[in-house]
Coordinates of C-alpha atoms in Angstrom, one line a residue:
X1 CA 74.5 79.8 111.3
X2 CA 73.7 83.3 112.5
X3 CA 74.3 86.7 110.8
X4 CA 75.2 90.0 112.5
X5 CA 74.9 93.3 110.9
X6 CA 76.9 96.4 111.6
X7 CA 76.8 100.0 110.2
X8 CA 80.0 101.9 110.4
X9 CA 79.7 105.6 109.9
X10 CA 81.6 108.7 110.9
X11 CA 84.6 107.7 113.0
X12 CA 83.1 104.4 114.2
X13 CA 85.3 101.4 114.2
X14 CA 84.8 97.7 114.6
X15 CA 87.4 95.0 115.5
X16 CA 86.2 91.4 115.0
X17 CA 87.4 88.8 117.5
X18 CA 89.8 86.1 116.4
X19 CA 87.7 83.4 118.2
X20 CA 84.2 83.4 116.8
X21 CA 81.4 80.8 116.6
X22 CA 79.6 80.0 113.3
X23 CA 78.6 83.6 112.6
X24 CA 78.6 85.7 109.5
X25 CA 79.1 89.4 109.7
X26 CA 77.6 91.9 107.2
X27 CA 79.2 95.3 107.5
X28 CA 78.1 98.5 105.7
X29 CA 80.5 101.4 105.9
X30 CA 79.6 104.9 105.0
X31 CA 81.3 108.4 105.2
X32 CA 84.8 109.2 106.2
X33 CA 86.6 107.8 109.2
X34 CA 85.0 104.3 109.5
X35 CA 87.5 101.5 110.3
X36 CA 87.2 97.7 110.3
X37 CA 89.7 95.1 111.5
X38 CA 89.3 91.5 110.5
X39 CA 91.7 88.9 112.0
X40 CA 93.7 86.2 110.2
X41 CA 91.8 83.0 109.5
X42 CA 88.7 84.7 108.1
X43 CA 87.5 84.9 104.5
X44 CA 86.2 88.3 103.5
X45 CA 84.4 89.8 100.5
X46 CA 84.7 93.6 100.2
X47 CA 82.7 95.6 97.6
X48 CA 82.9 99.3 97.0
X49 CA 79.7 101.0 95.9
X50 CA 80.9 104.5 95.8
X51 CA 84.3 106.2 96.4
X52 CA 87.6 104.7 97.4
X53 CA 88.4 102.4 100.3
X54 CA 91.8 101.7 101.7
X55 CA 92.6 98.1 102.5
X56 CA 95.7 96.9 104.4
X57 CA 97.5 93.7 105.4
X58 CA 100.7 94.1 107.4
X59 CA 102.7 97.0 106.0
X60 CA 101.0 96.8 102.6
X61 CA 98.1 99.2 102.0
X62 CA 96.2 99.4 98.7
X63 CA 93.1 101.0 97.4
X64 CA 89.8 99.5 96.2
X65 CA 87.8 101.7 93.9
X66 CA 84.2 102.1 93.1
X67 CA 82.4 99.0 91.5
X68 CA 85.3 96.7 92.5
X69 CA 85.4 93.7 94.8
X70 CA 88.2 92.1 96.8
X71 CA 88.1 88.5 98.0
X72 CA 90.6 88.2 100.8
X73 CA 91.7 85.1 102.8
X74 CA 95.5 85.7 103.2
X75 CA 96.0 86.9 106.8
X76 CA 94.4 89.8 108.6
X77 CA 92.7 92.7 106.8
X78 CA 92.1 96.3 107.7
X79 CA 89.6 98.6 106.0
X80 CA 89.7 102.4 106.4
X81 CA 87.7 105.2 104.8
X82 CA 89.6 108.4 104.4
X83 CA 87.1 110.1 102.1
X84 CA 83.3 109.9 101.7
X85 CA 82.4 106.5 100.4
X86 CA 80.0 103.6 100.7
X87 CA 81.1 99.9 100.9
X88 CA 80.0 96.5 102.0
X89 CA 81.8 93.6 103.6
X90 CA 80.7 90.0 104.1
X91 CA 83.1 88.1 106.4
X92 CA 83.2 85.0 108.5
X93 CA 85.8 82.6 109.9
X94 CA 87.2 80.3 107.2
X95 CA 85.5 77.2 108.8
X96 CA 82.1 78.8 108.2
X97 CA 82.7 79.1 104.5
X98 CA 84.2 75.5 104.3
X99 CA 81.1 74.0 106.0
X100 CA 78.7 75.4 103.4
X101 CA 77.0 72.8 101.2
X102 CA 79.0 71.9 98.2
X103 CA 77.0 72.7 95.0
X104 CA 79.9 73.5 92.7
X105 CA 81.2 70.6 90.5
X106 CA 84.6 72.2 90.6
X107 CA 85.0 72.1 94.4
X108 CA 84.8 74.9 97.0
X109 CA 88.3 76.4 96.9
X110 CA 88.3 80.2 96.9
X111 CA 91.2 82.0 95.4
X112 CA 91.9 85.6 96.6
X113 CA 91.9 88.4 94.1
X114 CA 90.5 91.8 93.1
X115 CA 88.0 92.1 90.3
X116 CA 85.5 94.5 88.7
X117 CA 82.2 93.5 90.2
X118 CA 79.7 92.0 87.8
X119 CA 76.0 91.6 88.8
X120 CA 76.5 87.9 89.5
X121 CA 78.8 88.9 92.4
X122 CA 77.0 92.1 93.4
X123 CA 73.6 90.5 93.9
X124 CA 74.5 88.0 96.7
X125 CA 76.6 90.6 98.5
X126 CA 73.7 93.0 98.5
X127 CA 71.2 90.3 99.4
X128 CA 73.1 89.5 102.6
X129 CA 73.5 93.1 103.5
X130 CA 69.8 94.0 102.8
X131 CA 68.7 92.0 105.7
X132 CA 69.9 94.8 108.0
X133 CA 68.6 97.5 105.8
X134 CA 65.0 96.2 105.8
X135 CA 65.0 94.1 109.0
X136 CA 64.7 90.4 109.3
X137 CA 66.6 87.9 107.2
X138 CA 68.2 86.2 110.3
X139 CA 66.7 82.7 109.6
X140 CA 69.6 80.2 109.8
X141 CA 68.6 78.3 106.6
X142 CA 68.3 81.6 104.7
X143 CA 71.8 82.7 105.8
X144 CA 73.3 79.3 104.7
X145 CA 71.5 79.6 101.3
X146 CA 72.7 83.2 100.8
X147 CA 76.3 82.4 101.8
X148 CA 76.3 79.4 99.5
X149 CA 75.0 81.6 96.7
X150 CA 77.8 84.0 97.3
X151 CA 80.5 81.3 97.6
X152 CA 79.3 79.6 94.3
X153 CA 79.2 83.0 92.5
X154 CA 82.8 83.6 93.5
X155 CA 83.9 80.2 92.3
X156 CA 82.2 80.6 89.0
X157 CA 83.7 84.1 88.5
X158 CA 87.3 82.9 89.2
X159 CA 87.4 80.4 86.2
X160 CA 90.5 82.2 84.9
X161 CA 92.2 81.5 88.2
X162 CA 91.4 77.8 87.9
X163 CA 93.1 77.8 84.5
X164 CA 96.1 79.4 86.1
X165 CA 95.9 76.8 88.9
X166 CA 96.1 74.0 86.3
X167 CA 99.4 75.5 85.0
X168 CA 101.0 75.6 88.5
X169 CA 103.6 73.0 89.4
X170 CA 102.8 70.4 92.0
X171 CA 101.9 66.8 92.1
X172 CA 98.7 67.3 94.1
X173 CA 95.9 69.8 93.9
X174 CA 96.9 71.1 97.4
X175 CA 100.4 71.8 96.2
X176 CA 99.3 73.5 93.0
X177 CA 96.9 75.7 95.1
X178 CA 99.8 76.7 97.4
X179 CA 101.9 77.6 94.4
X180 CA 99.2 79.8 93.0
X181 CA 98.7 81.6 96.3
X182 CA 102.4 82.3 96.5
X183 CA 102.4 83.8 93.0
X184 CA 99.3 85.8 93.7
X185 CA 101.1 87.4 96.7
X186 CA 103.8 88.5 94.4
X187 CA 101.2 89.9 91.9
X188 CA 99.4 91.6 94.8
X189 CA 102.6 93.3 96.0
X190 CA 103.4 94.5 92.5
X191 CA 99.9 96.0 92.2
X192 CA 100.3 97.8 95.6
X193 CA 103.5 99.4 94.4
X194 CA 102.8 100.4 90.8
X195 CA 104.7 103.6 91.1
X196 CA 107.8 101.9 92.7
X197 CA 110.3 99.5 91.1
X198 CA 110.4 96.5 93.4
X199 CA 113.5 94.5 93.7
X200 CA 113.2 91.0 92.2
X201 CA 114.9 89.6 95.3
X202 CA 112.1 91.0 97.5
X203 CA 109.4 89.6 95.2
X204 CA 111.2 86.2 95.3
X205 CA 111.3 86.3 99.1
X206 CA 107.6 86.9 99.3
X207 CA 107.0 83.7 97.3
X208 CA 109.8 81.8 99.1
X209 CA 111.5 81.1 95.7
X210 CA 114.8 81.9 94.2
X211 CA 114.6 84.9 91.7
X212 CA 115.3 82.6 88.8
X213 CA 112.7 80.1 89.8
X214 CA 110.2 82.8 90.4
X215 CA 110.6 84.2 86.9
X216 CA 110.3 80.8 85.4
X217 CA 107.2 79.7 87.2
X218 CA 105.5 83.1 87.1
X219 CA 105.9 83.1 83.3
X220 CA 104.5 79.6 82.9
X221 CA 101.4 80.5 84.9
X222 CA 100.6 84.1 83.9
X223 CA 102.3 84.2 80.5
X224 CA 104.7 87.1 81.5
X225 CA 107.4 87.8 84.0
X226 CA 106.9 89.9 87.2
X227 CA 108.9 92.7 85.5
X228 CA 106.6 92.6 82.4
X229 CA 103.5 92.6 84.6
X230 CA 104.8 95.6 86.5
X231 CA 105.6 97.4 83.3
X232 CA 102.2 96.7 81.9
X233 CA 100.5 98.1 85.1
X234 CA 102.7 101.3 84.9
X235 CA 101.7 101.8 81.3
X236 CA 98.0 101.4 82.2
X237 CA 98.5 103.8 85.1
X238 CA 100.1 106.4 82.8
X239 CA 97.4 106.1 80.2
X240 CA 94.6 106.5 82.8
X241 CA 96.2 109.6 84.3
X242 CA 96.7 111.2 80.9
X243 CA 93.4 110.1 79.4
X244 CA 91.0 110.5 82.3
X245 CA 92.4 113.2 84.6
X246 CA 93.1 116.9 84.4
X247 CA 96.5 116.6 85.9
X248 CA 99.3 118.4 84.0
X249 CA 101.8 116.2 82.3
X250 CA 104.4 117.5 84.7
X251 CA 102.3 116.4 87.7
X252 CA 101.8 112.9 86.1
X253 CA 105.5 112.5 85.4
X254 CA 106.2 113.4 89.0
X255 CA 103.5 111.0 90.3
X256 CA 105.0 108.1 88.3
X257 CA 108.6 108.8 89.4
X258 CA 110.0 110.1 86.1
X259 CA 113.0 112.4 86.5
X260 CA 111.5 115.0 84.1
X261 CA 108.4 115.8 82.0
X262 CA 110.3 115.2 78.8
X263 CA 111.5 111.7 80.0
X264 CA 107.9 110.8 80.6
X265 CA 106.7 112.1 77.3
X266 CA 109.4 110.0 75.4
X267 CA 108.4 106.9 77.4
X268 CA 104.7 107.5 76.7
X269 CA 105.2 107.9 73.0
X270 CA 107.4 104.8 72.9
X271 CA 104.8 102.7 74.7
X272 CA 101.6 103.9 72.9
X273 CA 102.8 105.4 69.6
X274 CA 101.2 108.8 70.2
X275 CA 101.9 111.9 72.3
X276 CA 100.3 112.8 75.6
X277 CA 98.4 115.6 73.8
X278 CA 97.0 113.2 71.1
X279 CA 95.9 110.8 73.8
X280 CA 94.3 113.5 75.9
X281 CA 92.4 114.9 72.9
X282 CA 91.0 111.4 72.1
X283 CA 92.9 111.1 68.8
X284 CA 94.0 107.6 69.9
X285 CA 91.7 105.0 71.5
X286 CA 92.8 103.3 74.8
X287 CA 94.7 100.1 74.2
X288 CA 92.4 97.1 73.9
X289 CA 94.2 95.4 76.8
X290 CA 93.1 98.2 79.1
X291 CA 89.4 97.9 78.4
X292 CA 87.2 96.8 81.3
X293 CA 85.3 93.6 80.8
X294 CA 82.3 92.2 82.5
X295 CA 79.0 93.8 83.6
X296 CA 78.9 96.8 86.0
X297 CA 77.3 95.8 89.3
X298 CA 74.1 97.8 89.0
X299 CA 72.7 96.0 91.9
X300 CA 75.6 97.0 94.1
X301 CA 74.1 100.3 95.2
X302 CA 73.2 101.9 98.5
X303 CA 69.4 101.7 99.3
X304 CA 67.5 104.6 97.7
X305 CA 66.3 107.4 99.9
X306 CA 62.7 106.5 99.0
X307 CA 62.9 103.0 100.3
X308 CA 62.0 101.8 103.8
X309 CA 64.2 103.3 106.6
X310 CA 67.6 101.7 107.0
X311 CA 67.8 99.9 110.3
X312 CA 71.1 98.5 111.6
X313 CA 71.6 96.3 114.7

């Protein structure tokens, strides 16, 4: 198993081929204008060190913010930098991941998702990328060990997903896994359209379920309906804009699709029990359900300027 390193900066772009031998690609992107295209059939881990990166699949774009990580294995993936940022991507054809040694007692199934990046995930990502920063690191056994480390860290981190998997319908593990992937596509579409009110029929079509069946199975797996999940995300978005930005209440109301500032203020007070002014002044703590959990990926940082020169091949 080989590893190839790439550095995308400025307006540089990279399109990985659909047919690829047993090779891992470690990509470091920096500055505005860099673009990466990964074909379907690959498994990718994208971590943002600084700034915001735009990801896309089909007609559905979404943003990945600093200190967050995206595991993607559901079709092609596009990565674009529209502002100054720094990000890493470890990607390889699915068969490369599947052929790694099995060290996890729970199996080797990876479940796509976005998460705040703890150190346990940041370290193997940076370890694979540092081979190009400092040269060397191309020994095949070392690459296999590093990829296995990353794969096992991902599996350990997604324990909550395995709990959801056990609540999915299906007589076999494969069927339950397919059910969860369908529901996660629905969840992903909702997250990508927080400011829009998606039609239930469209969400059901994404999962290939009837609307009634989608509501029932979604609730049994996640403990809430798609509508309740979308509402919770909009509430979180509203609180973040009020509590962490300098945008005026009028601008926030417009960004969230409210017909007027007063309508937004009424909805905000109904949801949180306080006015926007009280929230902005810190007179009310953020709801506990909005608190970030897990360790910040302190290791997920660009190489310091005082270290050895960065060399990319």
